[in-house]
XYZ file of C-alpha atoms in Angstrom:
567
model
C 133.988 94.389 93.416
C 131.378 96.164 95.309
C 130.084 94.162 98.575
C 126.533 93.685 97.318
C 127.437 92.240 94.310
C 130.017 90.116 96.074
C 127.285 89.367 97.554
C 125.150 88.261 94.866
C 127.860 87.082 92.974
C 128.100 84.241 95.886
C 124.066 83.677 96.498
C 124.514 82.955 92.385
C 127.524 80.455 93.250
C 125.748 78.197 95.722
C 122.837 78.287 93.646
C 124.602 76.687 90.727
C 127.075 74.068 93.540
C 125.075 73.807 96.664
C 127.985 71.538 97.560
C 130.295 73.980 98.006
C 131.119 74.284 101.364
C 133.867 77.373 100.958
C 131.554 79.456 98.934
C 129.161 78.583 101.662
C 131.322 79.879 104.087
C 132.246 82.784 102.239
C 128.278 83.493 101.688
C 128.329 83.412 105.900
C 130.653 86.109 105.833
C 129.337 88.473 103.184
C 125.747 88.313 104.828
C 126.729 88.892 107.875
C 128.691 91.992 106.732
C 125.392 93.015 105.400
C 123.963 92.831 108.789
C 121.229 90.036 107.664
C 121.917 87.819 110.662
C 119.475 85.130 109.864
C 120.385 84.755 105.802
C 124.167 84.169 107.437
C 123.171 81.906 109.869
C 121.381 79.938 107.115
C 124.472 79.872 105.059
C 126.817 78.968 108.213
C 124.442 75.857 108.948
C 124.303 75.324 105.588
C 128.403 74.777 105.508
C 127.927 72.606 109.032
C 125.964 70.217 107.060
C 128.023 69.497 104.695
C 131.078 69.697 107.038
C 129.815 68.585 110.329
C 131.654 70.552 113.306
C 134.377 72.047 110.900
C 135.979 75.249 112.538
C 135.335 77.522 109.811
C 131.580 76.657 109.711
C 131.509 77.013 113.647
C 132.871 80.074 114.213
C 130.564 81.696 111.469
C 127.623 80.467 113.475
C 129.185 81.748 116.533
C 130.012 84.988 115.150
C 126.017 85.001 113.940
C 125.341 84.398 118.175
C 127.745 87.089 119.326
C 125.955 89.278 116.884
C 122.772 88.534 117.814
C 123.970 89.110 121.252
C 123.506 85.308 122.603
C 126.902 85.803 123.698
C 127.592 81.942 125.874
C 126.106 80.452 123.258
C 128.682 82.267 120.867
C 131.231 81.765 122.753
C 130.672 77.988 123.204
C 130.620 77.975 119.410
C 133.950 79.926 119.155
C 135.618 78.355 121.648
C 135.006 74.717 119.970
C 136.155 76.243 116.410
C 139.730 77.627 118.324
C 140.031 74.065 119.732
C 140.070 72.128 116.395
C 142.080 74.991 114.361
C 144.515 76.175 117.288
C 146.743 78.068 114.793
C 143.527 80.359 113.159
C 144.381 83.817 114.329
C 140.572 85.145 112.909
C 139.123 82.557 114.997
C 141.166 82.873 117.871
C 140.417 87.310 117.807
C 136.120 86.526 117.461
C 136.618 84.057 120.339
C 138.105 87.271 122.507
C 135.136 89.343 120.912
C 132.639 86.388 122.054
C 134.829 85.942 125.751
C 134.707 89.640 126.047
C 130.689 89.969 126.153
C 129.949 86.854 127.661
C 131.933 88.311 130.796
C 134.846 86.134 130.608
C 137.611 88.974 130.544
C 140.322 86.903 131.603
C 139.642 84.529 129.110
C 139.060 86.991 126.410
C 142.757 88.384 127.042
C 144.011 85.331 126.560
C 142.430 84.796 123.638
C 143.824 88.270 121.831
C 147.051 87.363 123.417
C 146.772 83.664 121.336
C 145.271 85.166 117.978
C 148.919 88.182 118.529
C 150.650 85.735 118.938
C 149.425 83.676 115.495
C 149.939 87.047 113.355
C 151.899 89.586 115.178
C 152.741 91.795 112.561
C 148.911 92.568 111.965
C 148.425 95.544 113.592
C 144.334 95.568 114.042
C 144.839 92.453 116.189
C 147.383 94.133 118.160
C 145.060 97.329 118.797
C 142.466 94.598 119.610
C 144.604 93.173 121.997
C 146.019 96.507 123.398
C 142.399 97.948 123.800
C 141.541 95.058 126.289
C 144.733 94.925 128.216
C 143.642 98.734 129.085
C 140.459 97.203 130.531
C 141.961 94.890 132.530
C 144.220 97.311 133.818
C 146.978 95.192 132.285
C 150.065 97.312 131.270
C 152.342 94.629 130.601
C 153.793 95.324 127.031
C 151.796 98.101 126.402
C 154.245 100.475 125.345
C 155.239 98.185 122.696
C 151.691 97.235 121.605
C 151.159 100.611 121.456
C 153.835 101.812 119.539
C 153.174 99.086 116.914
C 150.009 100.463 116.683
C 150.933 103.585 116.347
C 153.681 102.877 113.684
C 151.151 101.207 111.244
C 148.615 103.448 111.693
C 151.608 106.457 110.131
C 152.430 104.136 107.868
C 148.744 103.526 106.487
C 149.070 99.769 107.214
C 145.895 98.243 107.669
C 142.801 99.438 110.021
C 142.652 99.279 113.691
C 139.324 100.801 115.494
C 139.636 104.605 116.174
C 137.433 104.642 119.218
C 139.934 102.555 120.949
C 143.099 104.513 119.481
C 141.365 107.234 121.237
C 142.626 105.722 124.508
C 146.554 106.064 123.055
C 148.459 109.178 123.759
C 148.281 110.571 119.890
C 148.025 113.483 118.576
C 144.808 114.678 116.419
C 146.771 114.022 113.346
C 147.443 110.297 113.972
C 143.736 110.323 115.313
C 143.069 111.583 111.389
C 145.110 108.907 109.922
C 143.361 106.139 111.935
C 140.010 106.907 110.803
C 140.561 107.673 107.523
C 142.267 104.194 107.599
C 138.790 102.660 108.820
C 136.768 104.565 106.514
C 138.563 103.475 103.857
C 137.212 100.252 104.512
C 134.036 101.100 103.174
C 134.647 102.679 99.886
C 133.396 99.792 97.943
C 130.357 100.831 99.147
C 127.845 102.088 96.541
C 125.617 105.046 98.049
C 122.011 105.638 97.501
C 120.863 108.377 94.737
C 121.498 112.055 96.029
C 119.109 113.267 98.206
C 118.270 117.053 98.785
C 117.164 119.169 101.949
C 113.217 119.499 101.307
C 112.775 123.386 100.671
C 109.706 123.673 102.809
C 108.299 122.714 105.959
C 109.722 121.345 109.331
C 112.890 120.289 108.990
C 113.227 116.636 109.416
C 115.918 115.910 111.875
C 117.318 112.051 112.283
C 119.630 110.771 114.867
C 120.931 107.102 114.508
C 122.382 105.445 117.758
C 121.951 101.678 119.817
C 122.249 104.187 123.038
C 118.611 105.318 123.075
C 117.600 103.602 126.439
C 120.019 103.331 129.690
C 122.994 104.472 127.859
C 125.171 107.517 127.897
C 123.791 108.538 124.695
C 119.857 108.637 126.097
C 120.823 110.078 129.647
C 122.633 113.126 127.875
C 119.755 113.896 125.163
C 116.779 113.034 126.371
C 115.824 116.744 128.171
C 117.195 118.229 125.023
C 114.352 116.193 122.846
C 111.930 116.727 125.317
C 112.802 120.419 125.198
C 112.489 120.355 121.194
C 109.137 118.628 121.453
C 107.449 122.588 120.910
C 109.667 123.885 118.301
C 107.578 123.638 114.922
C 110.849 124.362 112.898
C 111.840 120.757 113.783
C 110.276 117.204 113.215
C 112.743 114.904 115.386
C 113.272 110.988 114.480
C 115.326 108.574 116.675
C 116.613 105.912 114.840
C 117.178 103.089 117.389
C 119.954 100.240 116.833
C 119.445 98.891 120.182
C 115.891 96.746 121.150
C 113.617 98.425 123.775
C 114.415 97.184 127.341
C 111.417 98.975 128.828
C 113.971 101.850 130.120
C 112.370 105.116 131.492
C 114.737 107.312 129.304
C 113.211 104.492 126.149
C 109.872 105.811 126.986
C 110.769 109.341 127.594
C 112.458 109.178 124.182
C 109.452 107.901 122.225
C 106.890 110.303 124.052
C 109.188 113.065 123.064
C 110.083 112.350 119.087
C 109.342 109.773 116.692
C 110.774 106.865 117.454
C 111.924 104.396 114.955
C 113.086 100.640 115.679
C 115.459 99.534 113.346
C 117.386 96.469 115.600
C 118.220 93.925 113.699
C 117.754 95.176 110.045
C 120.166 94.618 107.250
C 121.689 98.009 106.456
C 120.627 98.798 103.663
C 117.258 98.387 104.840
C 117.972 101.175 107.824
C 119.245 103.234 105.043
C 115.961 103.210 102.987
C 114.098 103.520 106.133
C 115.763 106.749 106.788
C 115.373 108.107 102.924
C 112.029 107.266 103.028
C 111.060 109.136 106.136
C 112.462 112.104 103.923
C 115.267 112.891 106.710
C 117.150 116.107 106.373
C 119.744 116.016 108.721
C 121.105 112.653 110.263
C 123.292 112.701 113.259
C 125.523 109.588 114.078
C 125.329 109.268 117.495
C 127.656 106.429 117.609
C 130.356 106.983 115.103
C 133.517 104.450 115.435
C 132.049 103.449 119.179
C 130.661 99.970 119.464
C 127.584 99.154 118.212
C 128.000 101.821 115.018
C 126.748 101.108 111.606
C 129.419 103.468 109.155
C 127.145 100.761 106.676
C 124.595 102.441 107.303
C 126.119 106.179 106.936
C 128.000 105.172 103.597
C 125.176 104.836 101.833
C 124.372 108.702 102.460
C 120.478 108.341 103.358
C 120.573 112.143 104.267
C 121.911 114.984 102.792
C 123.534 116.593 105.886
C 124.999 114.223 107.849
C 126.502 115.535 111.123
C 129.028 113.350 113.693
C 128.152 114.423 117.201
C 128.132 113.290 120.977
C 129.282 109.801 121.313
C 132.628 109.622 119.074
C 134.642 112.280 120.182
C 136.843 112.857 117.025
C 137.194 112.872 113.525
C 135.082 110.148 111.906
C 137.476 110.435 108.625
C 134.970 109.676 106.135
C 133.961 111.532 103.446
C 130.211 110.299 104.228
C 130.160 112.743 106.950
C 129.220 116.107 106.194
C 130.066 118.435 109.577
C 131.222 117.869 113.515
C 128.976 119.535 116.096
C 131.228 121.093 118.682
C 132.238 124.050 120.939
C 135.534 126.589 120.948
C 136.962 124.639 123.743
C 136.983 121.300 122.832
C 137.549 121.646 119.397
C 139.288 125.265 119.368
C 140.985 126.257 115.397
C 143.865 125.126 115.954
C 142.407 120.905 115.839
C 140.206 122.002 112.492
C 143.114 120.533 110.106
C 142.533 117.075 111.807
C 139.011 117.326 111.228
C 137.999 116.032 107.971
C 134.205 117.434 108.714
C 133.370 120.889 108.225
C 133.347 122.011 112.158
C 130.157 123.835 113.226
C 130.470 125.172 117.167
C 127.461 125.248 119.251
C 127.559 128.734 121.319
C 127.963 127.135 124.691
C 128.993 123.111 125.615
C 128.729 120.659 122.889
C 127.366 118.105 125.150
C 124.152 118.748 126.926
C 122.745 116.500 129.864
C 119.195 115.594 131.848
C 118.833 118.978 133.800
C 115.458 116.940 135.149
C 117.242 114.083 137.025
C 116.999 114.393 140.606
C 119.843 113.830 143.183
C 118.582 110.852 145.902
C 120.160 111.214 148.990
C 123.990 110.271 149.342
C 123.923 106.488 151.493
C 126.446 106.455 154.241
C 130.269 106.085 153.638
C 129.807 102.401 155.482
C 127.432 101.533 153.012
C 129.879 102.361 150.280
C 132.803 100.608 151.883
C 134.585 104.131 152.620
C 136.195 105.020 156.379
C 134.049 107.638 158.568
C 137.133 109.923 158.209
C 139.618 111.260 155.210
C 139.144 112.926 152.030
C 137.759 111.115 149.210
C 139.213 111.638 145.893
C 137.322 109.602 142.939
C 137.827 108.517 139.536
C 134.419 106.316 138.099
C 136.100 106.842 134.459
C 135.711 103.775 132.509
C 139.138 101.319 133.470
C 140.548 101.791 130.067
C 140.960 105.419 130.861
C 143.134 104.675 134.065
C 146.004 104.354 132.458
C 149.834 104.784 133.922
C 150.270 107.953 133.436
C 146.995 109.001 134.901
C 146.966 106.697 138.038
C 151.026 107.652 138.314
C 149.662 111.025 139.446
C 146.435 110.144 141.192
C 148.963 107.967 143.060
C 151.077 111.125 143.807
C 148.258 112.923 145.252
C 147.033 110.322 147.821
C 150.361 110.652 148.790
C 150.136 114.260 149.281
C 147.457 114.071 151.497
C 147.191 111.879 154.247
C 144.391 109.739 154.845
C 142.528 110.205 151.695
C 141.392 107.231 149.411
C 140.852 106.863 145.664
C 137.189 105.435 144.883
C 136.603 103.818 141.334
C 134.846 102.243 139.464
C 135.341 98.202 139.500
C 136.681 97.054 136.321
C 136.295 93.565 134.424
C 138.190 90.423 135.357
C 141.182 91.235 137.604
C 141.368 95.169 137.045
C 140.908 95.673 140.510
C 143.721 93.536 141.818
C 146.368 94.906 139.294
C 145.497 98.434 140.194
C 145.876 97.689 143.918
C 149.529 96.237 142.695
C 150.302 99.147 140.659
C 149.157 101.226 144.157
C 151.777 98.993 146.590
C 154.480 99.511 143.787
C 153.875 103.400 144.167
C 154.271 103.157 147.631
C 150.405 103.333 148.695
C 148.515 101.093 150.644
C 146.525 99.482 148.690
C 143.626 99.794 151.115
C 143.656 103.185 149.787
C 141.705 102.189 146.457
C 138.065 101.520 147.202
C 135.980 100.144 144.665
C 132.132 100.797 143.340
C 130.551 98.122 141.608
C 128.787 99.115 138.607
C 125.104 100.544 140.249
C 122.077 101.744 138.702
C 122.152 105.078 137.457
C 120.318 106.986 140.322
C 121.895 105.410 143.123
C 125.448 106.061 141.505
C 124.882 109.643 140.921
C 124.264 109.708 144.705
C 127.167 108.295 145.592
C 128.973 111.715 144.105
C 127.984 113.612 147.018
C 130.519 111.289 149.383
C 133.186 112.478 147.097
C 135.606 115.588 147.283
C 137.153 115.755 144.316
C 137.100 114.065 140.895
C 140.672 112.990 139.393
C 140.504 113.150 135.293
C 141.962 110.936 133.201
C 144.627 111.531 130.790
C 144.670 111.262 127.581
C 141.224 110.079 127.359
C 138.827 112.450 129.383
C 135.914 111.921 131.576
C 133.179 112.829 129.814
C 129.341 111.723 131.025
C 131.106 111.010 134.028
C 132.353 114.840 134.186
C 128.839 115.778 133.504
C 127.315 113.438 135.996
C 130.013 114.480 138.670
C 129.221 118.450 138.176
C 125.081 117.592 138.137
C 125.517 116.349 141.264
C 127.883 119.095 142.947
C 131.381 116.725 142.616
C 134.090 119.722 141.205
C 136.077 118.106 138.058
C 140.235 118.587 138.014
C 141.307 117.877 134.675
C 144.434 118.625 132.910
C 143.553 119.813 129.039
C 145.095 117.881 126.249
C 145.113 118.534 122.719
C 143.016 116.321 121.305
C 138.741 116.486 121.148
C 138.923 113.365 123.583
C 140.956 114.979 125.649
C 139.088 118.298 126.279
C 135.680 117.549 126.948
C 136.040 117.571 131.350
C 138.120 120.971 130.133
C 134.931 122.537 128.308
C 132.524 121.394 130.819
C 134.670 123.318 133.859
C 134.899 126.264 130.642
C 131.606 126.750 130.167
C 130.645 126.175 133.962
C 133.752 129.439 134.322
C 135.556 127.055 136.430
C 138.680 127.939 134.710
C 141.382 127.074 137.906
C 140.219 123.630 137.244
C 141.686 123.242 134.121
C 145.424 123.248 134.911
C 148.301 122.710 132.241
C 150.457 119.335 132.990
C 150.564 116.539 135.865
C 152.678 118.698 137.867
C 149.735 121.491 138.130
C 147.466 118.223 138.625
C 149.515 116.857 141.319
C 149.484 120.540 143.597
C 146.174 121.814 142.947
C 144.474 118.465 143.854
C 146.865 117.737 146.798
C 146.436 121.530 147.845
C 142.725 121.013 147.856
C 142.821 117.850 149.838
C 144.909 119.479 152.635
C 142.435 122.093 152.556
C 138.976 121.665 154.003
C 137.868 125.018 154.004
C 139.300 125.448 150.439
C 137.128 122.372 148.747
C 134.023 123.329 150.680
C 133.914 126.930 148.525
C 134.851 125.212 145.944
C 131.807 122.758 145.667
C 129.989 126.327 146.607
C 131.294 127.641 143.840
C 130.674 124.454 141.803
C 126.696 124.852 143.047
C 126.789 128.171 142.054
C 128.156 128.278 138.670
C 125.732 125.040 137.716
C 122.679 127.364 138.658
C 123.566 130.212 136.784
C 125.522 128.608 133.785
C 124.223 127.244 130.540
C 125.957 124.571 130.799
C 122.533 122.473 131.898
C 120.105 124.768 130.542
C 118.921 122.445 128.135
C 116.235 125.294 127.104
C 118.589 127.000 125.937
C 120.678 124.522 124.482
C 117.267 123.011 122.114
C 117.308 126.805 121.080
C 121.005 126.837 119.670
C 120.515 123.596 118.339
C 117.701 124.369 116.493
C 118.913 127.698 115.430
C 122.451 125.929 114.326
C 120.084 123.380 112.054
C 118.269 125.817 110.308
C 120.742 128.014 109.193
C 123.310 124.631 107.992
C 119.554 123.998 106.043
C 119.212 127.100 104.447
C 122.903 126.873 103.181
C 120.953 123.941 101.183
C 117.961 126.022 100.090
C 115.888 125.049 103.029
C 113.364 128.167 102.792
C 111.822 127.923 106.316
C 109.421 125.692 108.322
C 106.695 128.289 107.891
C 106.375 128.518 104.021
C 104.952 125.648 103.636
């Protein structure tokens, strides 16, 4: 049955028994799949009134708050439901989701632990619970969650999220298999009538994302729309997921392209919106990362339909058209895992704001570092610091005496188990210094303290790579072979910084403890580092708009796209 006229099929039902509390229920759900957050509250309310504070009835209503993102008062709601229907596995995993975002991380892990527990042969809730054990840092029984994971994911046994199996150490293939898993999800999905690329004119150019404000996704584009502003071959629209917070990159965004809000509307209604602006090209700029709408991108509102920037993988579904990419960090030997046809930008894939200026560095004291020793730093999201990687950061601290690791301050107890994993290495665990999360500007600053960035394996730094080289912090990252885990490797490629790419943890281990014995040695090297940003293209964003633009109009004229001039 196709999910709109499940849909309908169930609007019909408690039409004809508006006592029916399960259909009521079941109304909640299909709603709220459809993104129309107030027709699901109105069912889930309905359902409490005729079943006054049943679980079922509650947790819809708090899954309608988390989604709405009044996340205490979901997980108020959630947590009642769990306490009246202990054994409810669902209920127990939206609790964690509700816990999660309302900053309860702790609590959240226990919650994934309780709903694993309930149903531990289904592997999404394992990945669920696996994916936030990484964030706290927790690596108890992550090898097995992991491998069960793993295991269900070859043996095409139900859907876990691919951003987070992005964070295991699998190859491209499995990466393959796990979205195509998730995609399948959405094959019931009925798209819109076929749409063709308009033969005339600017090309329309769409990109859908709920980063176009503070966010990763609006610090990394933002000079590249503003430098695509003058080219009359282009019309750019920014679809925006995520409500206007009055950011300065928000309203450098909107003075730059045309700037759509779209929070908070059922899909299908973002998907007409974007046919009837008569969009060409759409780019996800979220893909399987939180926040996405694949809703949205199954019902093909564009004709070209390109996955770039913020999922760095396959997306697995045949809804997407091509990857945007470069011949580092997605060389031809990954293009069999790739279910999109690969297109490779001449230079980096990812481009950055070549406008932002660097504020000067505070003092170590302020930052809670010692006046003396080198400081090697990781600010890599704490899911990325996994054993392996902090096994060998670990190693090089070691290696050079009196230097400290500087991160980033993870959720709940993060901090505390990585100090334990550092005593049980044999390092002080005075050692590890952490940064709480800090306005953008006044983090950036902070990169001029540090000596040397340690990568992450298998999950890369990425903006953080690109924030670190802005502002003059050299990279060391160890290559894998996945897209997630090249992207600190193309940066340093493109930059020519080629010695700091090295092949396994052992090269990892000498270069960066070399460097840290070596004072002389890492002062060329951020030289160099100053050097190569100047005269790279790796943040010539002119010159990136230029590619882009060229890129787009030929993948239009393989559609019959005649030119923006002809019109």
């Amino acid at each position: 049955m196709q999910p709109a006229s499940q849909r309908q099929q169930l609007q019909q039902a408690v039409r004809r028994q508006p006592t029916d509390f399960i259909a009521w229920v079941m109304l909640a759900d299909a709603e709220l799949e459809a993104g129309d957050l107030a027709a699901g509250e109105q069912a889930a309310r309905r359902a409490l009134q005729l079943r006054p504070r049943h679980p079922e009835a509650l947790a819809r209503l708090g899954r309608v708050a988390w989604m709405a993102g009044a996340h205490g008062d979901a997980a108020q709601l959630l947590g009642e439901a769990a306490a009246s229907a202990p054994q409810h596995p669902g209920i127990a995993l939206w609790l964690g989701h509700a816990l999660e975002d309302a900053g309860d991380a702790e609590g959240a892990a226990d919650a994934y632990r309780r709903a694993h527990a309930l149903l531990p042969d289904e592997p999404y809730i394992a990945a669920q619970r696996l994916a936030w054990q990484r964030r706290l840092c927790d690596w108890q029984d992550v090898d097995a969650l992991s491998r069960q994971v793993r295991d269900a994911v070859a043996g095409g046994r139900g859907a876990v999220e691919p951003f987070a199996f992005l964070s295991e150490d699998a190859s491209a293939a499995e990466q393959l298999a796990c979205a195509r898993l998730r995609a399948a999800q959405f094959s019931g999905v009925r798209p819109l009538p076929p749409a063709s690329v308009r033969p005339r004119g600017p090309l329309r150019i769409g990109l859908l994302s709920n980063g176009f404000g503070a966010h990763p996704t609006g610090l990394l584009t933002v000079a590249v729309f503003e430098q695509l502003r003058q080219d009359t071959a282009l019309d750019i629209h920014l679809f925006a997921l995520d409500r206007d917070a009055g950011s300065p990159i928000r309203q450098r965004l909107r003075a730059a392209t045309r700037l759509h809000d779209v929070a908070g509307l059922r899909h299908a209604d973002v998907a007409a919106r974007i046919r009837a602006e008569g969009i060409d090209v759409l780019f996800d700029l979220r893909g399987w990362g939180g926040g996405g709408v694949p809703e949205v991108l199954a019902l093909r509102p564009a004709p070209v339909q390109v996955n770039w920037l913020a999922y760095p993988g396959t997306s697995g579904a045949p809804w997407m058209d091509v990857v945007l990419a470069d011949d580092f960090v997605l060389p031809a030997t990954l293009e069999a895992y790739f279910s999109e046809r690969v297109v490779r930008l001449p230079r980096a894939f990812q481009p950055s704001d070549n406008t932002r200026a660097l504020q000067p560095a505070p003092s170590r004291a302020a930052c809670g570092l010692p006046e003396h020793g080198v400081v090697f730093c990781c600010f890599n999201n704490s899911y990325k610091l996994n054993p392996r990687s902090m096994a060998r950061a670990f190693q090089v601290l070691q290696g050079v005496p009196g230097s400290l690791l500087w991160l980033l301050s993870g959720p709940g107890r993060a901090d505390a188990r990585l100090r334990d994993a550092a005593r049980a290495a044999g390092v002080d665990p005075v050692r590890l210094v952490f940064m709480a999360k800090l306005p953008h500007a006044q983090y950036l600053a902070r990169y001029a303290l540090a000596d040397l960035f340690l990568d992450t394996h298998p999950y890369n730094a990425h903006t953080t790579a690109s924030d670190a080289l802005w502002a003059g912090c050299p990279v060391l990252t160890c290559p894998g072979d996945t897209f997630a885990a090249r992207v600190a490797g193309s940066l340093n490629h493109h930059l020519g910084l080629h010695a700091m790419n090295v092949a396994d943890d052992a090269a990892f281990i000498t270069r960066a403890t070399a460097l840290g014995n070596d004072p002389a040695a890492l002062a060329q090297l951020r030289m160099q580092l100053a050097q190569a940003r100047a005269g790279s293209g790796l943040f010539d964003m002119a010159g990136f708009a230029a590619d882009l633009s060229r890129m787009l109009q030929q993948l239009a004229s393989e559609r019959g796209w005649q030119g923006a001039h002809t019109a």
